[in-house]
């Protein structure tokens, strides 16, 4: 028997929506929420804002086409809205063609739409550290800031060839998960989410930002800075620090390249 519940979900920790979810229906650990048409309209509007900022190659488009004059009443007295919801993946327009990169999102029997189901990294915003969207996104942002501060490749023509950026420059970038190039974003978030999930009990009392920046240094292994790694967490038992450090060390990322405010992980040489 399928059990659903109403929760708040997000893919970036900033845009939060009410949805109905079946928590047993997951894609790589992520939820597949279903939304009312009104919420879908808000998601569509937020997607347009992101497209204006990042372009269609980096953001799916959600489009709602309505024909109010064709709405009708159902047998139980509820209004059946005449609307078509499209999910458009512009980045595949040339490789897969228009028919493949556009999906008509059908409403379920309750009139809800599965936007980004089994595609987008939807997480619940809840008190549980292993599922709380805000913890994950704050964690990812802190890890990215630490990565850019520590080792981002120097910009072309920069007289200072030392890797990394001044901390003031990093803060001005306001990095978050959307800063990672689209093709790598999912893998990066999946790695962070897996670490959080595997160590949820140990992380419950550790702020996301502190854990995220320390995670990056521990993931760098011998190349990291021990005093900024998970081994040096204040007010955390030594055994817990060691356990977290070893866990983080199982995740490997390429060296960091910064293109404007976009983060790319480059292959290690």
C-alpha positions as a Markdown table, in Angstrom:
| # | Residue | x | y | z |
|---|---|---|---|---|
| 1 | Unk | 0.0 | 0.0 | 0.0 |
| 2 | Unk | 1.4 | 3.4 | -1.0 |
| 3 | Unk | 1.6 | 5.9 | 1.8 |
| 4 | Unk | 1.9 | 9.6 | 1.0 |
| 5 | Unk | 2.3 | 12.6 | 3.2 |
| 6 | Unk | 2.5 | 16.4 | 2.7 |
| 7 | Unk | 5.9 | 17.9 | 3.2 |
| 8 | Unk | 8.0 | 20.9 | 2.1 |
| 9 | Unk | 10.6 | 20.2 | -0.5 |
| 10 | Unk | 13.4 | 22.0 | -2.3 |
| 11 | Unk | 16.2 | 21.4 | -4.8 |
| 12 | Unk | 18.4 | 24.4 | -3.8 |
| 13 | Unk | 17.5 | 25.3 | -0.2 |
| 14 | Unk | 16.1 | 28.7 | -1.4 |
| 15 | Unk | 13.0 | 27.8 | -3.3 |
| 16 | Unk | 10.7 | 25.7 | -1.1 |
| 17 | Unk | 7.4 | 24.2 | -2.1 |
| 18 | Unk | 4.6 | 22.2 | -0.5 |
| 19 | Unk | 4.2 | 18.8 | -2.0 |
| 20 | Unk | 2.8 | 15.3 | -1.5 |
| 21 | Unk | 5.5 | 12.5 | -1.5 |
| 22 | Unk | 5.7 | 8.8 | -1.2 |
| 23 | Unk | 9.0 | 8.4 | 0.7 |
| 24 | Unk | 9.5 | 4.9 | -0.6 |
| 25 | Unk | 9.6 | 6.2 | -4.2 |
| 26 | Unk | 13.1 | 7.6 | -4.4 |
| 27 | Unk | 15.7 | 8.2 | -7.2 |
| 28 | Unk | 19.3 | 7.9 | -6.0 |
| 29 | Unk | 17.9 | 8.8 | -2.5 |
| 30 | Unk | 16.0 | 11.9 | -3.8 |
| 31 | Unk | 12.2 | 12.4 | -3.5 |
| 32 | Unk | 9.7 | 12.5 | -6.4 |
| 33 | Unk | 7.2 | 15.0 | -5.2 |
| 34 | Unk | 3.8 | 15.9 | -6.7 |
| 35 | Unk | 2.4 | 19.5 | -6.7 |
| 36 | Unk | -0.8 | 21.3 | -7.2 |
| 37 | Unk | -1.2 | 23.3 | -10.4 |
| 38 | Unk | -0.8 | 26.6 | -8.5 |
| 39 | Unk | 2.5 | 25.4 | -7.1 |
| 40 | Unk | 3.6 | 24.3 | -10.5 |
| 41 | Unk | 3.0 | 27.8 | -11.7 |
| 42 | Unk | 5.3 | 29.1 | -9.0 |
| 43 | Unk | 8.0 | 26.5 | -9.9 |
| 44 | Unk | 7.6 | 27.6 | -13.5 |
| 45 | Unk | 8.1 | 31.3 | -12.5 |
| 46 | Unk | 11.2 | 30.4 | -10.4 |
| 47 | Unk | 12.6 | 28.4 | -13.3 |
| 48 | Unk | 12.3 | 31.4 | -15.6 |
| 49 | Unk | 14.2 | 33.5 | -13.1 |
| 50 | Unk | 17.0 | 30.9 | -13.0 |
| 51 | Unk | 17.0 | 30.7 | -16.8 |
| 52 | Unk | 17.5 | 34.5 | -17.0 |
| 53 | Unk | 20.5 | 34.1 | -14.7 |
| 54 | Unk | 22.1 | 30.8 | -16.0 |
| 55 | Unk | 20.6 | 30.2 | -19.4 |
| 56 | Unk | 18.4 | 27.3 | -20.8 |
| 57 | Unk | 21.4 | 25.0 | -21.2 |
| 58 | Unk | 21.7 | 24.9 | -17.4 |
| 59 | Unk | 18.1 | 25.0 | -16.3 |
| 60 | Unk | 15.1 | 23.0 | -17.4 |
| 61 | Unk | 12.0 | 25.0 | -18.3 |
| 62 | Unk | 8.6 | 24.4 | -16.8 |
| 63 | Unk | 5.8 | 25.8 | -18.9 |
| 64 | Unk | 2.1 | 26.0 | -18.0 |
| 65 | Unk | -0.4 | 26.5 | -20.8 |
| 66 | Unk | -4.0 | 27.2 | -19.6 |
| 67 | Unk | -7.3 | 27.4 | -21.3 |
| 68 | Unk | -9.7 | 28.6 | -18.6 |
| 69 | Unk | -12.7 | 28.7 | -20.9 |
| 70 | Unk | -12.4 | 24.9 | -21.3 |
| 71 | Unk | -12.4 | 24.1 | -17.6 |
| 72 | Unk | -15.3 | 22.0 | -16.4 |
| 73 | Unk | -16.9 | 20.5 | -13.3 |
| 74 | Unk | -16.3 | 16.9 | -12.5 |
| 75 | Unk | -18.9 | 14.5 | -11.1 |
| 76 | Unk | -17.9 | 15.2 | -7.5 |
| 77 | Unk | -18.4 | 19.0 | -8.0 |
| 78 | Unk | -14.7 | 19.9 | -8.3 |
| 79 | Unk | -13.3 | 22.0 | -11.1 |
| 80 | Unk | -11.3 | 20.2 | -13.8 |
| 81 | Unk | -8.8 | 22.8 | -15.0 |
| 82 | Unk | -7.8 | 22.8 | -18.6 |
| 83 | Unk | -4.0 | 23.1 | -18.4 |
| 84 | Unk | -1.0 | 21.5 | -20.1 |
| 85 | Unk | 2.2 | 21.3 | -18.2 |
| 86 | Unk | 5.5 | 20.9 | -20.1 |
| 87 | Unk | 9.0 | 20.1 | -18.9 |
| 88 | Unk | 11.5 | 21.2 | -21.5 |
| 89 | Unk | 15.2 | 20.1 | -21.3 |
| 90 | Unk | 16.7 | 22.5 | -23.7 |
| 91 | Unk | 20.3 | 21.2 | -23.3 |
| 92 | Unk | 19.2 | 18.1 | -25.3 |
| 93 | Unk | 17.5 | 19.9 | -28.2 |
| 94 | Unk | 20.3 | 19.1 | -30.7 |
| 95 | Unk | 21.4 | 15.7 | -29.4 |
| 96 | Unk | 18.0 | 14.2 | -28.8 |
| 97 | Unk | 15.6 | 16.3 | -30.8 |
| 98 | Unk | 12.5 | 18.3 | -29.8 |
| 99 | Unk | 10.2 | 15.3 | -29.3 |
| 100 | Unk | 12.6 | 13.7 | -26.8 |
| 101 | Unk | 13.5 | 16.8 | -24.8 |
| 102 | Unk | 9.9 | 17.8 | -24.1 |
| 103 | Unk | 7.6 | 15.9 | -21.7 |
| 104 | Unk | 3.9 | 16.5 | -21.1 |
| 105 | Unk | 3.6 | 16.2 | -17.4 |
| 106 | Unk | 0.3 | 14.4 | -16.7 |
| 107 | Unk | -1.7 | 15.1 | -13.5 |
| 108 | Unk | -2.5 | 12.2 | -11.3 |
| 109 | Unk | -6.0 | 11.3 | -10.1 |
| 110 | Unk | -5.7 | 14.1 | -7.5 |
| 111 | Unk | -4.7 | 16.7 | -10.0 |
| 112 | Unk | -1.1 | 16.9 | -8.9 |
| 113 | Unk | 2.0 | 17.0 | -11.2 |
| 114 | Unk | 5.3 | 15.2 | -10.7 |
| 115 | Unk | 7.7 | 18.0 | -11.7 |
| 116 | Unk | 11.3 | 16.7 | -12.1 |
| 117 | Unk | 10.3 | 13.3 | -10.7 |
| 118 | Unk | 13.2 | 10.9 | -10.9 |
| 119 | Unk | 15.3 | 13.7 | -12.4 |
| 120 | Unk | 15.7 | 16.6 | -10.0 |
| 121 | Unk | 17.4 | 16.5 | -6.6 |
| 122 | Unk | 14.3 | 17.1 | -4.5 |
| 123 | Unk | 14.9 | 16.9 | -0.7 |
| 124 | Unk | 12.6 | 17.3 | 2.2 |
| 125 | Unk | 13.0 | 20.4 | 4.4 |
| 126 | Unk | 12.6 | 18.8 | 7.8 |
| 127 | Unk | 14.4 | 18.6 | 11.2 |
| 128 | Unk | 16.1 | 15.3 | 10.2 |
| 129 | Unk | 19.7 | 16.1 | 9.2 |
| 130 | Unk | 19.8 | 13.2 | 6.7 |
| 131 | Unk | 16.8 | 14.7 | 4.8 |
| 132 | Unk | 16.7 | 18.3 | 5.7 |
| 133 | Unk | 17.1 | 20.3 | 2.5 |
| 134 | Unk | 18.6 | 23.3 | 4.2 |
| 135 | Unk | 21.4 | 21.3 | 5.8 |
| 136 | Unk | 22.4 | 19.6 | 2.6 |
| 137 | Unk | 22.5 | 22.9 | 0.6 |
| 138 | Unk | 24.3 | 24.8 | 3.4 |
| 139 | Unk | 26.8 | 21.9 | 3.6 |
| 140 | Unk | 27.4 | 21.9 | -0.2 |
| 141 | Unk | 27.8 | 25.7 | -0.3 |
| 142 | Unk | 30.4 | 25.5 | 2.5 |
| 143 | Unk | 32.3 | 22.7 | 0.8 |
| 144 | Unk | 32.4 | 24.8 | -2.4 |
| 145 | Unk | 33.6 | 27.9 | -0.7 |
| 146 | Unk | 36.4 | 25.9 | 1.0 |
| 147 | Unk | 37.3 | 24.3 | -2.4 |
| 148 | Unk | 37.6 | 27.7 | -4.2 |
| 149 | Unk | 39.4 | 29.3 | -1.3 |
| 150 | Unk | 41.9 | 26.5 | -1.1 |
| 151 | Unk | 42.7 | 25.3 | -4.6 |
| 152 | Unk | 40.8 | 27.0 | -7.5 |
| 153 | Unk | 43.0 | 27.3 | -10.6 |
| 154 | Unk | 44.3 | 30.8 | -11.1 |
| 155 | Unk | 42.4 | 32.8 | -13.7 |
| 156 | Unk | 44.1 | 33.3 | -17.1 |
| 157 | Unk | 46.4 | 36.3 | -17.1 |
| 158 | Unk | 46.3 | 36.5 | -13.3 |
| 159 | Unk | 49.8 | 37.6 | -12.2 |
| 160 | Unk | 49.3 | 35.7 | -8.9 |
| 161 | Unk | 49.6 | 32.0 | -10.0 |
| 162 | Unk | 49.0 | 30.7 | -6.5 |
| 163 | Unk | 46.0 | 28.3 | -6.4 |
| 164 | Unk | 43.0 | 29.4 | -4.5 |
| 165 | Unk | 41.2 | 32.8 | -3.9 |
| 166 | Unk | 41.3 | 35.4 | -1.2 |
| 167 | Unk | 38.5 | 34.7 | 1.3 |
| 168 | Unk | 36.9 | 38.0 | 0.7 |
| 169 | Unk | 36.6 | 37.2 | -3.0 |
| 170 | Unk | 35.0 | 33.8 | -2.2 |
| 171 | Unk | 32.4 | 35.4 | 0.1 |
| 172 | Unk | 31.5 | 37.9 | -2.6 |
| 173 | Unk | 30.7 | 35.0 | -5.0 |
| 174 | Unk | 27.8 | 33.6 | -2.8 |
| 175 | Unk | 28.5 | 30.1 | -4.0 |
| 176 | Unk | 25.8 | 27.4 | -3.7 |
| 177 | Unk | 24.9 | 24.1 | -5.4 |
| 178 | Unk | 23.7 | 26.1 | -8.5 |
| 179 | Unk | 27.3 | 27.3 | -8.9 |
| 180 | Unk | 28.5 | 23.8 | -9.9 |
| 181 | Unk | 28.4 | 23.3 | -13.7 |
| 182 | Unk | 25.1 | 21.5 | -14.5 |
| 183 | Unk | 26.7 | 18.3 | -15.8 |
| 184 | Unk | 28.5 | 17.8 | -12.5 |
| 185 | Unk | 26.0 | 19.2 | -10.0 |
| 186 | Unk | 24.0 | 16.0 | -9.5 |
| 187 | Unk | 27.1 | 13.9 | -8.8 |
| 188 | Unk | 28.4 | 16.5 | -6.3 |
| 189 | Unk | 25.1 | 16.8 | -4.4 |
| 190 | Unk | 24.7 | 13.0 | -4.4 |
| 191 | Unk | 28.2 | 12.6 | -2.9 |
| 192 | Unk | 27.4 | 15.2 | -0.2 |
| 193 | Unk | 24.0 | 13.7 | 0.5 |
| 194 | Unk | 25.5 | 10.2 | 0.8 |
| 195 | Unk | 28.1 | 11.4 | 3.3 |
| 196 | Unk | 25.4 | 13.2 | 5.4 |
| 197 | Unk | 23.1 | 10.2 | 5.3 |
| 198 | Unk | 25.8 | 7.8 | 6.3 |
| 199 | Unk | 26.9 | 10.0 | 9.2 |
| 200 | Unk | 23.6 | 11.5 | 10.2 |
| 201 | Unk | 23.9 | 10.6 | 13.9 |
| 202 | Unk | 27.4 | 12.1 | 14.2 |
| 203 | Unk | 26.4 | 15.2 | 12.3 |
| 204 | Unk | 23.3 | 16.1 | 14.2 |
| 205 | Unk | 25.1 | 18.5 | 16.5 |
| 206 | Unk | 27.6 | 19.9 | 13.9 |
| 207 | Unk | 26.5 | 23.0 | 12.0 |
| 208 | Unk | 26.2 | 22.4 | 8.3 |
| 209 | Unk | 28.7 | 25.1 | 7.3 |
| 210 | Unk | 31.4 | 23.8 | 9.6 |
| 211 | Unk | 30.8 | 20.2 | 8.5 |
| 212 | Unk | 30.8 | 21.2 | 4.8 |
| 213 | Unk | 34.1 | 23.1 | 4.8 |
| 214 | Unk | 35.8 | 20.4 | 6.9 |
| 215 | Unk | 34.4 | 17.7 | 4.6 |
| 216 | Unk | 36.3 | 19.2 | 1.7 |
| 217 | Unk | 39.6 | 19.2 | 3.5 |
| 218 | Unk | 39.1 | 15.6 | 4.7 |
| 219 | Unk | 38.1 | 14.5 | 1.2 |
| 220 | Unk | 41.4 | 16.0 | -0.1 |
| 221 | Unk | 43.2 | 13.5 | 2.1 |
| 222 | Unk | 46.9 | 14.2 | 2.5 |
| 223 | Unk | 46.7 | 17.3 | 0.3 |
| 224 | Unk | 44.2 | 19.0 | 2.7 |
| 225 | Unk | 44.8 | 21.2 | 5.7 |
| 226 | Unk | 44.4 | 19.0 | 8.9 |
| 227 | Unk | 43.6 | 21.9 | 11.1 |
| 228 | Unk | 40.6 | 22.7 | 8.8 |
| 229 | Unk | 39.5 | 19.1 | 8.3 |
| 230 | Unk | 36.9 | 17.0 | 10.2 |
| 231 | Unk | 39.8 | 15.9 | 12.5 |
| 232 | Unk | 39.8 | 19.4 | 14.0 |
| 233 | Unk | 36.1 | 19.8 | 14.8 |
| 234 | Unk | 35.7 | 21.7 | 18.1 |
| 235 | Unk | 33.8 | 20.1 | 20.9 |
| 236 | Unk | 33.4 | 16.8 | 19.0 |
| 237 | Unk | 34.8 | 13.5 | 20.5 |
| 238 | Unk | 38.1 | 12.5 | 18.9 |
| 239 | Unk | 36.7 | 9.1 | 17.8 |
| 240 | Unk | 33.8 | 10.8 | 16.0 |
| 241 | Unk | 36.2 | 13.2 | 14.2 |
| 242 | Unk | 38.3 | 10.3 | 13.0 |
| 243 | Unk | 35.2 | 8.3 | 11.9 |
| 244 | Unk | 33.9 | 11.3 | 9.9 |
| 245 | Unk | 37.4 | 12.0 | 8.4 |
| 246 | Unk | 37.8 | 8.5 | 7.2 |
| 247 | Unk | 34.2 | 8.6 | 5.7 |
| 248 | Unk | 34.9 | 11.8 | 3.8 |
| 249 | Unk | 38.2 | 10.4 | 2.5 |
| 250 | Unk | 36.2 | 7.9 | 0.4 |
| 251 | Unk | 34.9 | 10.8 | -1.8 |
| 252 | Unk | 37.2 | 12.0 | -4.6 |
| 253 | Unk | 36.8 | 15.2 | -6.6 |
| 254 | Unk | 38.8 | 16.8 | -9.3 |
| 255 | Unk | 40.8 | 20.0 | -8.9 |
| 256 | Unk | 38.7 | 23.1 | -8.9 |
| 257 | Unk | 38.4 | 25.6 | -11.8 |
| 258 | Unk | 36.4 | 28.8 | -11.4 |
| 259 | Unk | 34.8 | 30.3 | -14.4 |
| 260 | Unk | 33.2 | 33.5 | -13.2 |
| 261 | Unk | 30.9 | 32.2 | -10.5 |
| 262 | Unk | 30.7 | 28.7 | -11.9 |
| 263 | Unk | 32.6 | 25.9 | -10.3 |
| 264 | Unk | 34.0 | 23.0 | -12.4 |
| 265 | Unk | 35.8 | 19.9 | -11.1 |
| 266 | Unk | 38.7 | 19.1 | -13.4 |
| 267 | Unk | 40.3 | 15.7 | -13.8 |
| 268 | Unk | 43.3 | 15.1 | -11.6 |
| 269 | Unk | 46.6 | 14.9 | -13.3 |
